[in-house]
mmCIF file of C-alpha atoms in Angstrom:
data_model
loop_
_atom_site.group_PDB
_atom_site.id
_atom_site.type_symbol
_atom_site.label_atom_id
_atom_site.label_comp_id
_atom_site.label_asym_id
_atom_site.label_seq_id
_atom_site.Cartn_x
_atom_site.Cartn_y
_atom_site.Cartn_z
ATOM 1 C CA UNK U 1 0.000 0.000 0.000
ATOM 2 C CA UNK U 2 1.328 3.270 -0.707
ATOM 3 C CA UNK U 3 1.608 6.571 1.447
ATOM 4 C CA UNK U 4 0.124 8.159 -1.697
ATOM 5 C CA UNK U 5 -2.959 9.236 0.049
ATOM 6 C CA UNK U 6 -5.304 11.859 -0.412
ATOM 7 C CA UNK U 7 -5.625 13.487 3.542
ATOM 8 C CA UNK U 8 -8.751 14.287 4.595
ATOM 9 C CA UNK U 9 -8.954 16.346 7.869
ATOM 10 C CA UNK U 10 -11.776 16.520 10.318
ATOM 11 C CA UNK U 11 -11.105 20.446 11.340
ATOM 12 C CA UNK U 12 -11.276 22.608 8.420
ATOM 13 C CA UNK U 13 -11.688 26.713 8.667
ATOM 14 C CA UNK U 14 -14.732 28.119 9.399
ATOM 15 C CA UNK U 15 -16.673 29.662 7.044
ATOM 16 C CA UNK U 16 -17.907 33.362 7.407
ATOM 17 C CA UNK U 17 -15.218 33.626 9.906
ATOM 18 C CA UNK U 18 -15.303 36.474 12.419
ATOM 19 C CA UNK U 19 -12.009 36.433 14.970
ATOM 20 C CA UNK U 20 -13.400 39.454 16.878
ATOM 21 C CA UNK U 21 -16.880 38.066 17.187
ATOM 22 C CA UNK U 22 -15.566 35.052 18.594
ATOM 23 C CA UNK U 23 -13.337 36.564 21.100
ATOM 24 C CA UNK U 24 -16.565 38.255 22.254
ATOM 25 C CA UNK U 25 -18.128 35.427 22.603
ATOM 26 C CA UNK U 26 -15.533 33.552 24.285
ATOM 27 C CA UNK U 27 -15.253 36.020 27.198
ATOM 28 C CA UNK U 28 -18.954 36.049 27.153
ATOM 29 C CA UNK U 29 -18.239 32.266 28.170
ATOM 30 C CA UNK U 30 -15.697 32.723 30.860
ATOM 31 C CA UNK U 31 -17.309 35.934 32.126
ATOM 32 C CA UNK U 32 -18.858 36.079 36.096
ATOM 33 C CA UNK U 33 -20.037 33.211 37.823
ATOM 34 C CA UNK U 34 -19.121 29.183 36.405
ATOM 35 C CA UNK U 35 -18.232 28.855 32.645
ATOM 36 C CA UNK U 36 -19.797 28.242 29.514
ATOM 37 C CA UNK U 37 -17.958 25.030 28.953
ATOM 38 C CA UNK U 38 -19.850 24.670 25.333
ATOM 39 C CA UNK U 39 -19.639 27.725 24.165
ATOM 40 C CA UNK U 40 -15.914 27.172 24.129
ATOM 41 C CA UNK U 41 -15.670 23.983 22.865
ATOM 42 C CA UNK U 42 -18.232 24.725 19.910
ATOM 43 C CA UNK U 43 -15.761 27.819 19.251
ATOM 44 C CA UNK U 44 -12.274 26.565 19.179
ATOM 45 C CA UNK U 45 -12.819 23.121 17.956
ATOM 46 C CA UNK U 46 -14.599 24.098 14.805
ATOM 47 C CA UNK U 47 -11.945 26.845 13.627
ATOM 48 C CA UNK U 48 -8.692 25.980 11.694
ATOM 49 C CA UNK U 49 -5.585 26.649 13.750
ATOM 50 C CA UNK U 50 -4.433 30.207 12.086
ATOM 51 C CA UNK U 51 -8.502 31.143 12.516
ATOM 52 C CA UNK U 52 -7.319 30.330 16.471
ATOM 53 C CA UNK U 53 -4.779 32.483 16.601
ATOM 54 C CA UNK U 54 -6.988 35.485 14.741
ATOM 55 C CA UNK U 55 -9.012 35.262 18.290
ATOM 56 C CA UNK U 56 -6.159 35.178 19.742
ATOM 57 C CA UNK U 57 -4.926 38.348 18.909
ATOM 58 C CA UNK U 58 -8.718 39.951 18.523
ATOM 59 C CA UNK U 59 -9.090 39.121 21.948
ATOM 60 C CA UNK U 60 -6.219 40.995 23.259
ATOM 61 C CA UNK U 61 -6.667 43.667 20.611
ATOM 62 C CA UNK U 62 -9.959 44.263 21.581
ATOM 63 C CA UNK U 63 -10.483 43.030 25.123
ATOM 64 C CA UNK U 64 -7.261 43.836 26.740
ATOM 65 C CA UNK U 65 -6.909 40.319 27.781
ATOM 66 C CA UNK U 66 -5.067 37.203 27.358
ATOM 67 C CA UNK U 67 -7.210 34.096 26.082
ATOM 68 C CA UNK U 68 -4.378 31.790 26.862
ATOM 69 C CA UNK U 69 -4.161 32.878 30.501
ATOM 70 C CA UNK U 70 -7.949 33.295 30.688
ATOM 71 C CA UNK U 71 -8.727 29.991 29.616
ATOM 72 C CA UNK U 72 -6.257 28.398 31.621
ATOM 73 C CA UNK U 73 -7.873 30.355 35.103
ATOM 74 C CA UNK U 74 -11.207 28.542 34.255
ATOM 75 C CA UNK U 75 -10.549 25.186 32.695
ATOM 76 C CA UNK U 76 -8.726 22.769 34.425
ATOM 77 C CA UNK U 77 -7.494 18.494 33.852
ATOM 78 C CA UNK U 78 -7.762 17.126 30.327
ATOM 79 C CA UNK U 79 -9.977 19.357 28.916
ATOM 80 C CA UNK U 80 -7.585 22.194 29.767
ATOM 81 C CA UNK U 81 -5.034 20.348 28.306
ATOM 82 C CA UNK U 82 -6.944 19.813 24.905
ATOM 83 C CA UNK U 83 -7.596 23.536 24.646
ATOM 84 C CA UNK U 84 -4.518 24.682 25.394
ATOM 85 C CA UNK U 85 -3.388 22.587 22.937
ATOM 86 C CA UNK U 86 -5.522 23.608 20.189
ATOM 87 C CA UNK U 87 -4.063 27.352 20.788
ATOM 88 C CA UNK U 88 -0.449 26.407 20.390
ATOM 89 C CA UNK U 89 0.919 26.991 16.587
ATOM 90 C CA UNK U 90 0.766 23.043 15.606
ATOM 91 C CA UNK U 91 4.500 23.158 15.595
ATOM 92 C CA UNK U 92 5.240 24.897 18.862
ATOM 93 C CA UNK U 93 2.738 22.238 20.220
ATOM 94 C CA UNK U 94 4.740 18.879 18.908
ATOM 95 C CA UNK U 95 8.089 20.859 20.469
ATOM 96 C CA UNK U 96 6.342 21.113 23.838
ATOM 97 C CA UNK U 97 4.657 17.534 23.979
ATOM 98 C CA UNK U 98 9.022 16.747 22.320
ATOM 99 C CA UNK U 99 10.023 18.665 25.691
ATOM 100 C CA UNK U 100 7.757 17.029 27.869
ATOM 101 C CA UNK U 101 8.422 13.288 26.809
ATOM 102 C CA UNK U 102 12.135 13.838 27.679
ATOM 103 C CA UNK U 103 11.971 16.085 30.977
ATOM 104 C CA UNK U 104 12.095 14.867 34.180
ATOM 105 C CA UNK U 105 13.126 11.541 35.162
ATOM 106 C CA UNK U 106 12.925 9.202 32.287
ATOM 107 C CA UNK U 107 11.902 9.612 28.757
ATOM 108 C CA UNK U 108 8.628 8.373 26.706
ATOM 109 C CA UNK U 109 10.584 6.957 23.704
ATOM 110 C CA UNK U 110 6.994 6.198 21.962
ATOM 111 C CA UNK U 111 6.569 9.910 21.586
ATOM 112 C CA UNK U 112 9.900 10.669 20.793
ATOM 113 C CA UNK U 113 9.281 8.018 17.369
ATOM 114 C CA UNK U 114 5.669 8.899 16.963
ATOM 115 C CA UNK U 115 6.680 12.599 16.253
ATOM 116 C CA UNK U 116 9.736 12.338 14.543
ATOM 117 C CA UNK U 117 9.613 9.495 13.188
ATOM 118 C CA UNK U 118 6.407 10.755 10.965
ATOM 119 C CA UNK U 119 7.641 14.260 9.882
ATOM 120 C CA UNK U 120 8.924 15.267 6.526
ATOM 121 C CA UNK U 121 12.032 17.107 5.627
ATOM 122 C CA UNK U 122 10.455 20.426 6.016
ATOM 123 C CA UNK U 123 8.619 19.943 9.090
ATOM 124 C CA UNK U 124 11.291 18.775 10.773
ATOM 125 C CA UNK U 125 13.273 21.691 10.348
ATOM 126 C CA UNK U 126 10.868 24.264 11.462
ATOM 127 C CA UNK U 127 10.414 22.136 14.643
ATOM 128 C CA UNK U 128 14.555 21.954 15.218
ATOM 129 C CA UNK U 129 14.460 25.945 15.055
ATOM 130 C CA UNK U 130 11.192 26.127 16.856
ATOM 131 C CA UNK U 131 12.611 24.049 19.480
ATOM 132 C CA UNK U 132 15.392 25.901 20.363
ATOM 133 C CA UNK U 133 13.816 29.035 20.473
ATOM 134 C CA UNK U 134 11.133 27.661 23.046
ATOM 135 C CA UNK U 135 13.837 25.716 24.945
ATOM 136 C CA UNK U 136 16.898 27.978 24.287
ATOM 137 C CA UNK U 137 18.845 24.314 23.302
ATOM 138 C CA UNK U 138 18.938 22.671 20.410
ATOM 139 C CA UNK U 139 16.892 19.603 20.272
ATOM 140 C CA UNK U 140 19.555 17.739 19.032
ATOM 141 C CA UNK U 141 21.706 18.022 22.148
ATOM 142 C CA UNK U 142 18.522 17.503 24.221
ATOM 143 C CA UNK U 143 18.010 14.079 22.356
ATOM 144 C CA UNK U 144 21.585 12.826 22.811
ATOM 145 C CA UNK U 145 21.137 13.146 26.583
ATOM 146 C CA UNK U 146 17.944 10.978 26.829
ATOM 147 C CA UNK U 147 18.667 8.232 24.242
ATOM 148 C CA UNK U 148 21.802 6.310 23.970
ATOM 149 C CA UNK U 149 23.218 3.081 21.376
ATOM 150 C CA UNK U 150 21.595 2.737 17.603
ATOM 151 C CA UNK U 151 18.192 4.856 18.376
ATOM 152 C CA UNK U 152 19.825 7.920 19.385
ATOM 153 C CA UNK U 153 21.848 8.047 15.827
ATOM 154 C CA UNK U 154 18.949 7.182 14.218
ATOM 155 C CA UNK U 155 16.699 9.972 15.930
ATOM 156 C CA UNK U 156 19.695 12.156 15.396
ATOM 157 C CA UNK U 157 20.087 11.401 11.243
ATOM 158 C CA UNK U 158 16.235 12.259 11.454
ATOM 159 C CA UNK U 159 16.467 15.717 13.196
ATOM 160 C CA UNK U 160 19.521 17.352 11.065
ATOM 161 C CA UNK U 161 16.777 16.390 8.142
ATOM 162 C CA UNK U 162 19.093 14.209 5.901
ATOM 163 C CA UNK U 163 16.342 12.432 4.120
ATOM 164 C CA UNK U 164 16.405 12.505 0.670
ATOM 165 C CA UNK U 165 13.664 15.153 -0.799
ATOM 166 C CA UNK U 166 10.481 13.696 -1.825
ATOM 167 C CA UNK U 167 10.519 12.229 -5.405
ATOM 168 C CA UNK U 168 14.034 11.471 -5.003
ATOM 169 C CA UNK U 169 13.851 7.784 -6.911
ATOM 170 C CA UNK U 170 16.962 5.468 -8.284
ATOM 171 C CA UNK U 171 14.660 1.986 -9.196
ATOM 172 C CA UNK U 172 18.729 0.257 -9.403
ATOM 173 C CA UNK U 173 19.987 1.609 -5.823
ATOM 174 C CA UNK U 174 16.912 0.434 -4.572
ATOM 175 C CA UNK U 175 17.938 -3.204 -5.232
ATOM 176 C CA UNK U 176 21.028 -2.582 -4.044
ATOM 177 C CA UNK U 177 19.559 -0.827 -0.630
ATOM 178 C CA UNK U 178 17.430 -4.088 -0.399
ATOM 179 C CA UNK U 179 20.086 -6.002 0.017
ATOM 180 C CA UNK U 180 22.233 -4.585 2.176
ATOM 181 C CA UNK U 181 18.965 -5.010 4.396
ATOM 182 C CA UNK U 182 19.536 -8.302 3.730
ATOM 183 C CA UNK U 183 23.211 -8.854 4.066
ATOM 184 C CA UNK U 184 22.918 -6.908 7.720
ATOM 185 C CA UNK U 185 20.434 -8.730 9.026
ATOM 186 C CA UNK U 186 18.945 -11.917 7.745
ATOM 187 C CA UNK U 187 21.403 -12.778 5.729
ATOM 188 C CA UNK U 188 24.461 -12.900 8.181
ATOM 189 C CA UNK U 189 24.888 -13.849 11.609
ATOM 190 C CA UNK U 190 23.927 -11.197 14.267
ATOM 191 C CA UNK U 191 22.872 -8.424 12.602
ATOM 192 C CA UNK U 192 24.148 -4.876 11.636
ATOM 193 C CA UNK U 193 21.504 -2.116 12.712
ATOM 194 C CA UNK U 194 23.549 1.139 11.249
ATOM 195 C CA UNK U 195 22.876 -0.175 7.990
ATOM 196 C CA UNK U 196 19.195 -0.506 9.003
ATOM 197 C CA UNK U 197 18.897 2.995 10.692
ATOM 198 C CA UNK U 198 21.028 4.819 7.541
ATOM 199 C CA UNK U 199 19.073 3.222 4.734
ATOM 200 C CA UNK U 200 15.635 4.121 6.813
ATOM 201 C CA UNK U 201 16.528 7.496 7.994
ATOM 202 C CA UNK U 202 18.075 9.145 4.687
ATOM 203 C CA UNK U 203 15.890 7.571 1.763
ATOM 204 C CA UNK U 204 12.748 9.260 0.483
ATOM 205 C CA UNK U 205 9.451 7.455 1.251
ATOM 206 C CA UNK U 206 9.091 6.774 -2.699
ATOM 207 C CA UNK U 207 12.437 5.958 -2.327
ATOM 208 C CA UNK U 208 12.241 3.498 0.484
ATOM 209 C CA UNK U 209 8.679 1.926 -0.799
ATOM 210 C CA UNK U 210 11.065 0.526 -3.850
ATOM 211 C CA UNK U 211 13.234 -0.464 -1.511
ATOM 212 C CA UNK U 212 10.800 -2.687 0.406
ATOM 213 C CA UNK U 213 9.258 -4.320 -2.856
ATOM 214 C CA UNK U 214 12.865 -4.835 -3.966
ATOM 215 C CA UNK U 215 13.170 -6.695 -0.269
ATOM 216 C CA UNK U 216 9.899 -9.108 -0.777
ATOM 217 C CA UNK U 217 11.225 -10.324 -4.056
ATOM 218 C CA UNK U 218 14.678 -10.990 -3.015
ATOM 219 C CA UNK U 219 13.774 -12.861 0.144
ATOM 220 C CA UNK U 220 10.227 -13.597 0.177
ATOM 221 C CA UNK U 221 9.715 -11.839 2.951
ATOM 222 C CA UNK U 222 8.589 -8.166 4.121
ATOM 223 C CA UNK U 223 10.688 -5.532 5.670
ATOM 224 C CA UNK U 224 8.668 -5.711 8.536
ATOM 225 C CA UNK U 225 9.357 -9.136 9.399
ATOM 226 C CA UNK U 226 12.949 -8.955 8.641
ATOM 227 C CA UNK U 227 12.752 -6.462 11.373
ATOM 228 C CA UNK U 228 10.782 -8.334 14.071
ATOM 229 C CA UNK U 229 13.234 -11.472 13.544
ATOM 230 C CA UNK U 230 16.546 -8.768 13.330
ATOM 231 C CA UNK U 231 15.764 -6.219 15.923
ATOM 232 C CA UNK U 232 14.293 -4.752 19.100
ATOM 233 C CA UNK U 233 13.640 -2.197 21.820
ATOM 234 C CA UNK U 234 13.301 1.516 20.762
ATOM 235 C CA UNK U 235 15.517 0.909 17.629
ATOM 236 C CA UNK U 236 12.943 -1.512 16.724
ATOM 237 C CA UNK U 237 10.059 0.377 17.528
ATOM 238 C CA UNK U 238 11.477 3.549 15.727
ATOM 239 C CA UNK U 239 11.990 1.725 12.433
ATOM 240 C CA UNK U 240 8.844 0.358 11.735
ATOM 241 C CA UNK U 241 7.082 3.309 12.663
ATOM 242 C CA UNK U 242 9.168 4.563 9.900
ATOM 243 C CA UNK U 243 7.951 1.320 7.662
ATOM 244 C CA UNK U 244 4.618 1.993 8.584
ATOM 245 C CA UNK U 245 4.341 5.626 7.693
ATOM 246 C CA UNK U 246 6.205 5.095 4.161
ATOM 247 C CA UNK U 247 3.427 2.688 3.414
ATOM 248 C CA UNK U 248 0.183 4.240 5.157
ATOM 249 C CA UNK U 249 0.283 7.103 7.557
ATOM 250 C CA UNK U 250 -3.081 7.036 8.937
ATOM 251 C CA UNK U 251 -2.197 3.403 9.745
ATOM 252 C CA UNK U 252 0.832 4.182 11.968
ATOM 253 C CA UNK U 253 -1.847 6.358 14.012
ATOM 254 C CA UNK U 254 -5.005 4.546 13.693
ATOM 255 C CA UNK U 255 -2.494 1.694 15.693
ATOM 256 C CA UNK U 256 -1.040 4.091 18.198
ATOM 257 C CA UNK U 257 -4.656 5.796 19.087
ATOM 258 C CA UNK U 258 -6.241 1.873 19.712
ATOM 259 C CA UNK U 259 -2.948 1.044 21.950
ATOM 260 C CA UNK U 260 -3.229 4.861 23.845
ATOM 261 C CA UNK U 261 -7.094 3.410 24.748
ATOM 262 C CA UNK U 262 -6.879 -0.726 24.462
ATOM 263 C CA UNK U 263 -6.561 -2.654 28.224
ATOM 264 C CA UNK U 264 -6.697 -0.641 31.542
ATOM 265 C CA UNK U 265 -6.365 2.808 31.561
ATOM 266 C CA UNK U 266 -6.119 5.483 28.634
ATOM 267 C CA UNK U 267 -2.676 7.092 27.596
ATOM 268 C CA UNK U 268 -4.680 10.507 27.542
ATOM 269 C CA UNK U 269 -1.728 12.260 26.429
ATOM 270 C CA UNK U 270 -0.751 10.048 23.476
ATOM 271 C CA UNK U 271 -4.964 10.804 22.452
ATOM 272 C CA UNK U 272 -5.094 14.107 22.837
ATOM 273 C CA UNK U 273 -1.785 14.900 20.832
ATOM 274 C CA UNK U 274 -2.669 12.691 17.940
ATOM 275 C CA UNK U 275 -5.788 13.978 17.763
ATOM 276 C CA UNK U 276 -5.059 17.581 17.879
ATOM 277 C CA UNK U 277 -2.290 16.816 15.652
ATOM 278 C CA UNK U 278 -4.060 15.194 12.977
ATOM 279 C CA UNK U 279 -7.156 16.712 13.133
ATOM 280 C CA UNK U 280 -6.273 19.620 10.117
ATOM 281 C CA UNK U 281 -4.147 16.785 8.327
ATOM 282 C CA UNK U 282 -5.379 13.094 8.400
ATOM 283 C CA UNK U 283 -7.519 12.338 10.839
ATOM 284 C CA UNK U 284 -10.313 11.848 8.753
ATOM 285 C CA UNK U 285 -8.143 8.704 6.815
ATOM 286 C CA UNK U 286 -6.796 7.679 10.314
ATOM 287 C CA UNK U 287 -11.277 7.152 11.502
ATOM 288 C CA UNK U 288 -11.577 5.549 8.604
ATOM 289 C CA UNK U 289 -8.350 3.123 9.285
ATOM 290 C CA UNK U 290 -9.455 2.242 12.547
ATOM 291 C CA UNK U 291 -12.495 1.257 11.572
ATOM 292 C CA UNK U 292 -11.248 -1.435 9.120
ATOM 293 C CA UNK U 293 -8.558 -2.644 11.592
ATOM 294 C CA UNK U 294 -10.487 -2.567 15.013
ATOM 295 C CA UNK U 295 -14.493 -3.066 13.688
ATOM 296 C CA UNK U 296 -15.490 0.103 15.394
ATOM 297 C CA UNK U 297 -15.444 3.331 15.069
ATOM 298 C CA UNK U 298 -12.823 5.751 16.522
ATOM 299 C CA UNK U 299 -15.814 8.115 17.771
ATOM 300 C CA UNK U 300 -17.240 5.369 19.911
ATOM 301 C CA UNK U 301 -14.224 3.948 21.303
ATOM 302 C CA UNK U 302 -13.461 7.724 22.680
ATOM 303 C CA UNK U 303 -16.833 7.881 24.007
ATOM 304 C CA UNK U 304 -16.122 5.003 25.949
ATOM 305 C CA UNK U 305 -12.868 6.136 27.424
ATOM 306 C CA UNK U 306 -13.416 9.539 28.045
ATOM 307 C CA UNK U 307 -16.052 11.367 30.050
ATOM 308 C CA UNK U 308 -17.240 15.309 30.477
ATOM 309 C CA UNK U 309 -16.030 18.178 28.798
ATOM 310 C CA UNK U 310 -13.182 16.867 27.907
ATOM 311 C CA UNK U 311 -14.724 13.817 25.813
ATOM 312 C CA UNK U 312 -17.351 16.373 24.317
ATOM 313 C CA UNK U 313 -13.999 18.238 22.779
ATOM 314 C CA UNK U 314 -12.041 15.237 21.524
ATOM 315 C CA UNK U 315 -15.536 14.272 19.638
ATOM 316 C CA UNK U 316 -15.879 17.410 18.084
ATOM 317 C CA UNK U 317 -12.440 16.934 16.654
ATOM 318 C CA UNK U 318 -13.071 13.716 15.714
ATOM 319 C CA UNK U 319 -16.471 14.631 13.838
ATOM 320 C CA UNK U 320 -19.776 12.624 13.113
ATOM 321 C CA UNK U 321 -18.828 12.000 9.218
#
């Protein structure tokens, strides 16, 4: 299957848009006694990020006042969180929820691959530079100090962007690439994982989907289970997230939001950002997706997990369609 895919967002901008009306009506909502929990969610979940930051600035323009700060005095828990998000410039939000997966004591690797390892080229570079102007240190430095072996080179290749531009193709390297996949892992003893991590990290996607057909006719088998048998950990994890986005993006999520709810307990972070994330790119292909995979639909399964305000905003991300 190919990443070729038309994406189909849930959150598009609103029509007969009005930033200063909105900002009235938003302090209207958080004005005097309790707050107009629906006012706000029926607001800022049906306008396109840069119609966001309109109110944003209409709000202190007009109103004196600042709607971050204002909505964070009267939200609070995981609905706070989701529209606080939804405020944040989309990349100044995956730098934060980058920060916050490696601060502290320990470090959420599954983030760390789950955003980097699904940018392009070009997004990753505005989120280096973004990152070090929010953080005042570079992202790459920040990285090296949480990760260690085979994953950190790997996540490093990523973030100084040396993938090959999109539409970057060479049908007879691609054999070649396929097997020295081969000759590094299944084909020797042990197994070689820089060849692995440089072959994933600097092809194109159009590049590396040769690359994997190339594999299946030369050993019968497909990249991904070359890399179960060869590999595992973070390295492992990293590297078919990789596999999985060059052949089908909203895959790679519609399988991260199902694990983020599936068993006890609901990684409410890892739903939220993917969500918000997706919801002006993909997120439309990634309902669809987890339909076919899981037999229901991603709008139910949230309803299930998630309770109050803060369900009532995820769903209007997610949409009815």
């Amino acid at each position: 299957m190919s990443w070729y895919y038309t994406p189909r967002p849930t959150v598009v901008p609103a029509e007969d848009f009005d930033a200063s009306a909105d900002a009235a009506a938003l302090r209207k909502a958080m004005k005097g006694f309790g707050t107009d929990e629906q006012a706000i969610i029926d607001i800022l979940c049906a306008r396109s990020n840069q119609q966001r930051q309109e109110i944003s600035e209409a709000f202190t323009r007009e109103l004196g006042r600042d709607l971050i700060e204002d909505l964070k005095s009267e939200l609070g828990g995981k609905f706070e969180d989701v529209i606080i998000g939804l405020m944040m410039p989309p990349h100044k939000y995956l730098c934060k929820q980058l920060h916050k997966a490696m601060d502290g004591i320990g470090t959420n690797e599954g983030t760390l691959v789950e955003i980097l390892c699904s940018l392009c080229n070009e997004d990753v570079k505005t989120v280096v530079d973004c990152y070090e102007e929010m953080y005042n240190r570079p992202l790459a430095e920040h990285l090296c100090s949480e990760t260690s072996g085979s994953f950190r080179r790997l996540l490093t290749m990523i973030i100084v962007g040396s993938r090959d531009p999109q539409g970057t193709v060479d049908p007879d390297l691609a054999v070649e690439q396929a097997n020295q996949l081969y000759n590094a892992g299944e084909g020797k003893l042990g197994t070689d994982e820089a060849v692995f991590y440089k072959i994933l990290a600097h092809a194109s996607y159009d590049q590396l989907e040769l690359v994997f057909e190339e594999y299946k006719s030369l050993t019968g088998r497909t990249i991904e289970q070359a890399l179960k048998a060869e590999l595992s950990g973070e390295l492992y994890d990293a590297l078919s997230a990789i596999v999985e986005c060059v052949q089908m993006t909203p895959h790679f999520f519609a399988k991260r939001l199902h694990k983020a709810m599936d068993g006890l307990g609901t990684d409410d972070m890892t739903l939220i950002r993917i969500i918000i994330g997706r919801s002006e790119v993909d997120l439309q292909n990634i309902k669809d997706e987890f339909e076919q995979m899981y037999n229901k639909s991603l709008l139910s399964v949230v309803k299930g997990e998630t309770s109050g305000d803060y369900k009532r905003a995820l769903l209007a991300l997610i949409g009815n369609a």
